[in-house]
Amino acid sequence: MAKPKVFATHGLFEPARQILEESCDVEYWAQAERPPRPELMQRVKDKEGLVCLLTEKVSEELLRGAPNLRIAANVAVGFDNIDVAACTKRGVVATNTPGVLDETTADFAWTLMMAVARRLGEGEALARSGIWQGWNLDQLVGTDVWGKALGIVGFGRIGRAMARRASGFQMKVIYTDAVRAPEAVEKELKAEFREMNALLADSDFVSVHVPLLPETRGLFDASKFYRMKPTAFLINTSRGPVVNEAALVAVLEAGKIAGAGLDVYENEPFIHPGLRRANVVLAPHLASASLETRTKMACMAAQNVVALFSGQRPPNVLNPEVLQES
Ligand code: GLV
């Protein structure tokens, strides 16, 4: 029997390729740049499976042009690039990669927090510049992280991984979420629930870990920033559109908050020029980018595809109603 045809929009990593190739006939996008839209549409036309990155929009239009498609497997936990409702309507299973990137992402949020608080970007530039004159008492003095209040917005797996790291830094942990965590979790992580406005007022670092949903789009606007302490920092490793970038630039320019550590942007890969400031540490969407974790993510997406085509339930289905119907 012919193997199901799959298009992967990336060469993936060898372990993921092995998983896929055992039961699928796979075509890979081998170029370094992301596939242009017309190319993607062309490649997916006759495919039954798609393995895609968060840079590819799986839209109604794409699905319409790929009538044989049965699965769109995202190599990411966030799936705002996938129109899940359109997938469901067309009987296409959508999957993501939850769980495997939580610790790595929390590590990176921590990296940004440390870097912006301790002015690592500026320090690194000075050390490389060749003009460093040596140690000085007030040189690039930053602010302590240890002992401060960490406010976590979104207390899912990644938010909780952030909280776990805070105890070694003797930090006070407060969090907000649409759903309050069970008491046992709060106790274990020594995390106190706050309403959003109270969290903003009490935090020295506000770290964002919510998914991009209609209700979180633009969540951080001027009204939120003005509730933060002028000495506080914003850290965002979730999705760019959760933060209104123009409003962030305005409060940074006005000195209403102390700085920001950002991994994600409203219109990636475009970065608002007003964010290129000394008190902002910028990263190019790297939070899950360790070889171990990215390999696990790719393998997970491959396993989702292989499971579907072998008649099993893919482990990370976003629209289970599609499977119930079949
Ligand atoms: C990365 O941003 C992801 O959603 O996995």
PDB file of C-alpha atoms and ligand atoms in Angstrom, residues 54 76-78 101 239 285 288 297, ligand 1:
ATOM      1  CA  LEU A  54       4.650  28.520  13.655  1.00  0.00           C
ATOM      2  CA  ALA A  76       5.269  24.395  18.477  1.00  0.00           C
ATOM      3  CA  VAL A  77       3.115  24.491  21.555  1.00  0.00           C
ATOM      4  CA  GLY A  78       1.472  27.772  20.520  1.00  0.00           C
ATOM      5  CA  LEU A 101       9.477  22.810  26.019  1.00  0.00           C
ATOM      6  CA  ARG A 239       3.470  35.649  21.873  1.00  0.00           C
ATOM      7  CA  HIS A 285      12.107  34.047  19.310  1.00  0.00           C
ATOM      8  CA  SER A 288      12.537  26.785  23.171  1.00  0.00           C
ATOM      9  CA  MET A 297       9.288  19.009  19.499  1.00  0.00           C
TER      10      MET A 297
HETATM   11  C1  GLV B   1       7.180  28.513  20.368  1.00  0.00           C
HETATM   12  O1  GLV B   1       7.011  29.701  20.382  1.00  0.00           O
HETATM   13  C2  GLV B   1       6.133  27.566  20.584  1.00  0.00           C
HETATM   14  O2  GLV B   1       4.956  27.954  20.649  1.00  0.00           O
HETATM   15  O3  GLV B   1       6.428  26.371  20.696  1.00  0.00           O
END
